[in-house]
Amino acid sequence: CCFFFFFKQKTAYEMQRGLVGSEMCIRDRIKDRLGISKEAQLLLRIEIIANKLYETTVVELGDQLVQIKEEIEKCPGADSLLYSEVYRVHALYFFKRKQHEEFYLYALQYLAYTPAANIEQAEKIQWSVRMGMAAILGKKIYNIGELVEKEILKSLTATEYVWLYDIMQAFNGARVQEFYKAVETYKSNIEEHPEIKSNVEHMYVKIRILALLDLIFTRQKEDRNISFELISKISEVKIEEVELLVMKAMSLGLIKGEIDQVESIVKVTWMKPRVLDMQRIQIMKDTIDKWKVKVQANLKDLEDKTRDIAKPQSSRLKYLSLIHI
């Protein structure tokens, strides 16, 4: 009885913030899919924590969510609804604490476990705005392809947040000039958001590093000795600023290699894997096609050389056979 009484009430969480998932939707999904079970009890605990996010200090709630997630993982064949809810509330926990990187990662997990059809339009916009801003503000977030590829982000195109959508597209494409244009075009929108406005310089650094990463990605593994001049051109920084840009990328764990100051070359030995959109998948396809042509050419060359070696050997054997006769 107590269980159903809880879900018939409008929670403070929903009344104050209007966040994802109505109480009626949650109640019905529990009733239909989980019943009164261990999974239902876990979900109840998650929703209790959700209520507390805006009522008390939240430091201790993170540990409780981690514990619940561990319990879910021990449930054989746990319903995806459980994972959806625990990631949703954990993402909101980090949002409350303004931990951009953690919020972004847990929000992606929430979306991975939640069909878009189960999220109302207003909520899609809210999640897209928060995740978009987290992607911009997060000091270590340089791989936003997974969010950009999700249908949910398109919910921004018909809203006042179209500026955020365009900036996200420029970031994902590592298009420096397009980003500069978007920042200029949407200057007034950016100024309405103090946290974004105060991080514009960070945004400039981020787009330049993204351009560097895209340059590395488009080159074959054996062709990753890149000149300062080319990096300067692609990332649109001065030659004397290239070293600092590369060192920043290395310090973030995005690339590994060495900087040759004498030759003015960056030798890249590794780069952090990226989420591939259709454009980058095409780049990989082109790279594989070139590799295929190269392998076929090497094979043909090997066959020709083998044939030339075999011919004299055949003639010698024929000569020896005649002598024997």
PDB file of C-alpha atoms in Angstrom, residues 128-270:
ATOM      1  CA  SER A 128      19.761  18.249 -24.975  1.00  0.00           C
ATOM      2  CA  VAL A 129      20.374  21.723 -23.581  1.00  0.00           C
ATOM      3  CA  ARG A 130      22.025  20.438 -20.422  1.00  0.00           C
ATOM      4  CA  MET A 131      24.169  17.884 -22.230  1.00  0.00           C
ATOM      5  CA  GLY A 132      25.126  20.365 -24.948  1.00  0.00           C
ATOM      6  CA  MET A 133      26.275  22.908 -22.387  1.00  0.00           C
ATOM      7  CA  ALA A 134      28.119  20.208 -20.436  1.00  0.00           C
ATOM      8  CA  ALA A 135      29.924  19.167 -23.636  1.00  0.00           C
ATOM      9  CA  ILE A 136      31.015  22.767 -24.182  1.00  0.00           C
ATOM     10  CA  LEU A 137      31.992  23.482 -20.580  1.00  0.00           C
ATOM     11  CA  GLY A 138      33.550  20.122 -19.691  1.00  0.00           C
ATOM     12  CA  LYS A 139      37.301  20.564 -19.650  1.00  0.00           C
ATOM     13  CA  LYS A 140      37.924  16.952 -20.674  1.00  0.00           C
ATOM     14  CA  ILE A 141      35.033  16.366 -23.092  1.00  0.00           C
ATOM     15  CA  TYR A 142      36.420  16.186 -26.621  1.00  0.00           C
ATOM     16  CA  ASN A 143      34.352  13.354 -28.036  1.00  0.00           C
ATOM     17  CA  ILE A 144      30.786  14.586 -28.565  1.00  0.00           C
ATOM     18  CA  GLY A 145      29.976  12.496 -31.619  1.00  0.00           C
ATOM     19  CA  GLU A 146      27.787  10.106 -29.626  1.00  0.00           C
ATOM     20  CA  LEU A 147      25.489  12.957 -28.553  1.00  0.00           C
ATOM     21  CA  VAL A 148      25.434  14.670 -31.940  1.00  0.00           C
ATOM     22  CA  GLU A 149      24.435  11.404 -33.624  1.00  0.00           C
ATOM     23  CA  LYS A 150      21.425  10.965 -31.325  1.00  0.00           C
ATOM     24  CA  GLU A 151      18.019  11.981 -32.629  1.00  0.00           C
ATOM     25  CA  ILE A 152      17.249  13.751 -29.351  1.00  0.00           C
ATOM     26  CA  LEU A 153      19.645  16.621 -30.132  1.00  0.00           C
ATOM     27  CA  LYS A 154      17.581  17.608 -33.170  1.00  0.00           C
ATOM     28  CA  SER A 155      14.849  18.689 -30.756  1.00  0.00           C
ATOM     29  CA  LEU A 156      16.825  21.941 -30.373  1.00  0.00           C
ATOM     30  CA  THR A 157      16.517  22.982 -34.020  1.00  0.00           C
ATOM     31  CA  ALA A 158      13.013  24.425 -33.606  1.00  0.00           C
ATOM     32  CA  THR A 159      13.718  26.158 -30.287  1.00  0.00           C
ATOM     33  CA  GLU A 160      15.511  29.212 -28.952  1.00  0.00           C
ATOM     34  CA  TYR A 161      18.487  26.904 -28.388  1.00  0.00           C
ATOM     35  CA  VAL A 162      19.235  26.412 -32.070  1.00  0.00           C
ATOM     36  CA  TRP A 163      22.434  28.364 -31.369  1.00  0.00           C
ATOM     37  CA  LEU A 164      23.602  25.542 -29.098  1.00  0.00           C
ATOM     38  CA  TYR A 165      22.799  22.957 -31.775  1.00  0.00           C
ATOM     39  CA  ASP A 166      24.851  24.843 -34.392  1.00  0.00           C
ATOM     40  CA  ILE A 167      27.827  25.210 -32.044  1.00  0.00           C
ATOM     41  CA  MET A 168      27.676  21.496 -31.236  1.00  0.00           C
ATOM     42  CA  GLN A 169      27.682  20.656 -34.948  1.00  0.00           C
ATOM     43  CA  ALA A 170      30.747  22.868 -35.499  1.00  0.00           C
ATOM     44  CA  PHE A 171      32.516  21.193 -32.569  1.00  0.00           C
ATOM     45  CA  ASN A 172      31.753  17.701 -33.795  1.00  0.00           C
ATOM     46  CA  GLY A 173      32.929  18.529 -37.304  1.00  0.00           C
ATOM     47  CA  ALA A 174      36.063  20.250 -35.938  1.00  0.00           C
ATOM     48  CA  ARG A 175      35.294  23.149 -38.280  1.00  0.00           C
ATOM     49  CA  VAL A 176      37.125  26.162 -36.846  1.00  0.00           C
ATOM     50  CA  GLN A 177      35.739  28.838 -39.168  1.00  0.00           C
ATOM     51  CA  GLU A 178      32.188  27.538 -38.792  1.00  0.00           C
ATOM     52  CA  PHE A 179      32.619  27.695 -35.018  1.00  0.00           C
ATOM     53  CA  TYR A 180      33.934  31.280 -35.158  1.00  0.00           C
ATOM     54  CA  LYS A 181      30.955  32.259 -37.292  1.00  0.00           C
ATOM     55  CA  ALA A 182      28.489  30.601 -34.914  1.00  0.00           C
ATOM     56  CA  VAL A 183      29.996  32.375 -31.887  1.00  0.00           C
ATOM     57  CA  GLU A 184      29.704  35.714 -33.686  1.00  0.00           C
ATOM     58  CA  THR A 185      26.186  35.034 -34.970  1.00  0.00           C
ATOM     59  CA  TYR A 186      24.885  33.895 -31.583  1.00  0.00           C
ATOM     60  CA  LYS A 187      26.815  36.367 -29.460  1.00  0.00           C
ATOM     61  CA  SER A 188      23.664  37.670 -27.752  1.00  0.00           C
ATOM     62  CA  ASN A 189      22.500  34.135 -26.917  1.00  0.00           C
ATOM     63  CA  ILE A 190      25.878  33.274 -25.405  1.00  0.00           C
ATOM     64  CA  GLU A 191      25.827  36.424 -23.288  1.00  0.00           C
ATOM     65  CA  GLU A 192      22.518  35.311 -21.773  1.00  0.00           C
ATOM     66  CA  HIS A 193      24.341  32.341 -20.226  1.00  0.00           C
ATOM     67  CA  PRO A 194      27.075  33.629 -17.874  1.00  0.00           C
ATOM     68  CA  GLU A 195      28.810  30.256 -17.507  1.00  0.00           C
ATOM     69  CA  ILE A 196      29.095  29.877 -21.286  1.00  0.00           C
ATOM     70  CA  LYS A 197      30.142  33.525 -21.713  1.00  0.00           C
ATOM     71  CA  SER A 198      32.929  33.196 -19.146  1.00  0.00           C
ATOM     72  CA  ASN A 199      34.267  30.101 -20.941  1.00  0.00           C
ATOM     73  CA  VAL A 200      34.443  31.426 -24.503  1.00  0.00           C
ATOM     74  CA  GLU A 201      38.261  31.300 -24.475  1.00  0.00           C
ATOM     75  CA  HIS A 202      38.105  27.662 -23.364  1.00  0.00           C
ATOM     76  CA  MET A 203      35.746  27.028 -26.294  1.00  0.00           C
ATOM     77  CA  TYR A 204      38.298  28.515 -28.710  1.00  0.00           C
ATOM     78  CA  VAL A 205      41.009  26.215 -27.348  1.00  0.00           C
ATOM     79  CA  LYS A 206      38.666  23.229 -27.591  1.00  0.00           C
ATOM     80  CA  ILE A 207      37.774  23.783 -31.267  1.00  0.00           C
ATOM     81  CA  ARG A 208      41.476  24.163 -32.150  1.00  0.00           C
ATOM     82  CA  ILE A 209      42.365  20.919 -30.377  1.00  0.00           C
ATOM     83  CA  LEU A 210      39.431  19.195 -32.111  1.00  0.00           C
ATOM     84  CA  ALA A 211      40.785  20.415 -35.448  1.00  0.00           C
ATOM     85  CA  LEU A 212      44.207  18.956 -34.544  1.00  0.00           C
ATOM     86  CA  LEU A 213      42.605  15.611 -33.636  1.00  0.00           C
ATOM     87  CA  ASP A 214      40.667  15.565 -36.892  1.00  0.00           C
ATOM     88  CA  LEU A 215      43.862  16.250 -38.836  1.00  0.00           C
ATOM     89  CA  ILE A 216      45.582  13.298 -37.134  1.00  0.00           C
ATOM     90  CA  PHE A 217      42.579  11.035 -37.711  1.00  0.00           C
ATOM     91  CA  THR A 218      42.561  11.674 -41.464  1.00  0.00           C
ATOM     92  CA  ARG A 219      46.202  10.636 -41.844  1.00  0.00           C
ATOM     93  CA  GLN A 220      47.453   7.077 -42.131  1.00  0.00           C
ATOM     94  CA  LYS A 221      49.368   5.615 -39.218  1.00  0.00           C
ATOM     95  CA  GLU A 222      52.722   5.728 -41.020  1.00  0.00           C
ATOM     96  CA  ASP A 223      52.096   9.347 -42.047  1.00  0.00           C
ATOM     97  CA  ARG A 224      51.654  11.002 -38.686  1.00  0.00           C
ATOM     98  CA  ASN A 225      54.755  13.172 -38.618  1.00  0.00           C
ATOM     99  CA  ILE A 226      52.941  16.483 -38.943  1.00  0.00           C
ATOM    100  CA  SER A 227      54.628  19.817 -39.507  1.00  0.00           C
ATOM    101  CA  PHE A 228      54.033  22.829 -37.290  1.00  0.00           C
ATOM    102  CA  GLU A 229      53.040  24.715 -40.421  1.00  0.00           C
ATOM    103  CA  LEU A 230      50.208  22.319 -41.268  1.00  0.00           C
ATOM    104  CA  ILE A 231      48.934  22.247 -37.685  1.00  0.00           C
ATOM    105  CA  SER A 232      49.010  26.039 -37.648  1.00  0.00           C
ATOM    106  CA  LYS A 233      46.971  26.167 -40.843  1.00  0.00           C
ATOM    107  CA  ILE A 234      44.338  23.582 -39.858  1.00  0.00           C
ATOM    108  CA  SER A 235      43.919  24.631 -36.217  1.00  0.00           C
ATOM    109  CA  GLU A 236      44.241  28.333 -37.083  1.00  0.00           C
ATOM    110  CA  VAL A 237      46.865  29.184 -34.489  1.00  0.00           C
ATOM    111  CA  LYS A 238      50.153  31.016 -34.878  1.00  0.00           C
ATOM    112  CA  ILE A 239      53.256  28.917 -35.537  1.00  0.00           C
ATOM    113  CA  GLU A 240      54.669  29.869 -32.146  1.00  0.00           C
ATOM    114  CA  GLU A 241      51.474  28.614 -30.459  1.00  0.00           C
ATOM    115  CA  VAL A 242      51.536  25.138 -32.030  1.00  0.00           C
ATOM    116  CA  GLU A 243      53.716  23.563 -29.345  1.00  0.00           C
ATOM    117  CA  LEU A 244      51.432  24.804 -26.583  1.00  0.00           C
ATOM    118  CA  LEU A 245      48.379  23.448 -28.397  1.00  0.00           C
ATOM    119  CA  VAL A 246      49.971  20.019 -28.871  1.00  0.00           C
ATOM    120  CA  MET A 247      51.162  19.917 -25.255  1.00  0.00           C
ATOM    121  CA  LYS A 248      47.622  20.725 -24.128  1.00  0.00           C
ATOM    122  CA  ALA A 249      46.269  17.814 -26.189  1.00  0.00           C
ATOM    123  CA  MET A 250      48.912  15.520 -24.697  1.00  0.00           C
ATOM    124  CA  SER A 251      48.175  16.629 -21.137  1.00  0.00           C
ATOM    125  CA  LEU A 252      44.488  15.794 -21.683  1.00  0.00           C
ATOM    126  CA  GLY A 253      45.435  12.274 -22.774  1.00  0.00           C
ATOM    127  CA  LEU A 254      44.071  12.830 -26.280  1.00  0.00           C
ATOM    128  CA  ILE A 255      47.311  12.026 -28.116  1.00  0.00           C
ATOM    129  CA  LYS A 256      50.780  10.581 -27.457  1.00  0.00           C
ATOM    130  CA  GLY A 257      54.007  11.260 -29.270  1.00  0.00           C
ATOM    131  CA  GLU A 258      56.874  13.713 -29.277  1.00  0.00           C
ATOM    132  CA  ILE A 259      57.589  17.246 -30.419  1.00  0.00           C
ATOM    133  CA  ASP A 260      60.677  17.730 -32.581  1.00  0.00           C
ATOM    134  CA  GLN A 261      61.532  21.406 -32.107  1.00  0.00           C
ATOM    135  CA  VAL A 262      64.523  21.270 -34.448  1.00  0.00           C
ATOM    136  CA  GLU A 263      62.542  19.897 -37.412  1.00  0.00           C
ATOM    137  CA  SER A 264      59.326  21.663 -36.310  1.00  0.00           C
ATOM    138  CA  ILE A 265      57.422  18.375 -36.496  1.00  0.00           C
ATOM    139  CA  VAL A 266      54.995  16.598 -34.180  1.00  0.00           C
ATOM    140  CA  LYS A 267      55.375  12.806 -34.257  1.00  0.00           C
ATOM    141  CA  VAL A 268      52.053  11.265 -33.188  1.00  0.00           C
ATOM    142  CA  THR A 269      52.183   7.627 -32.055  1.00  0.00           C
ATOM    143  CA  TRP A 270      48.650   7.281 -30.637  1.00  0.00           C
TER     144      TRP A 270
END
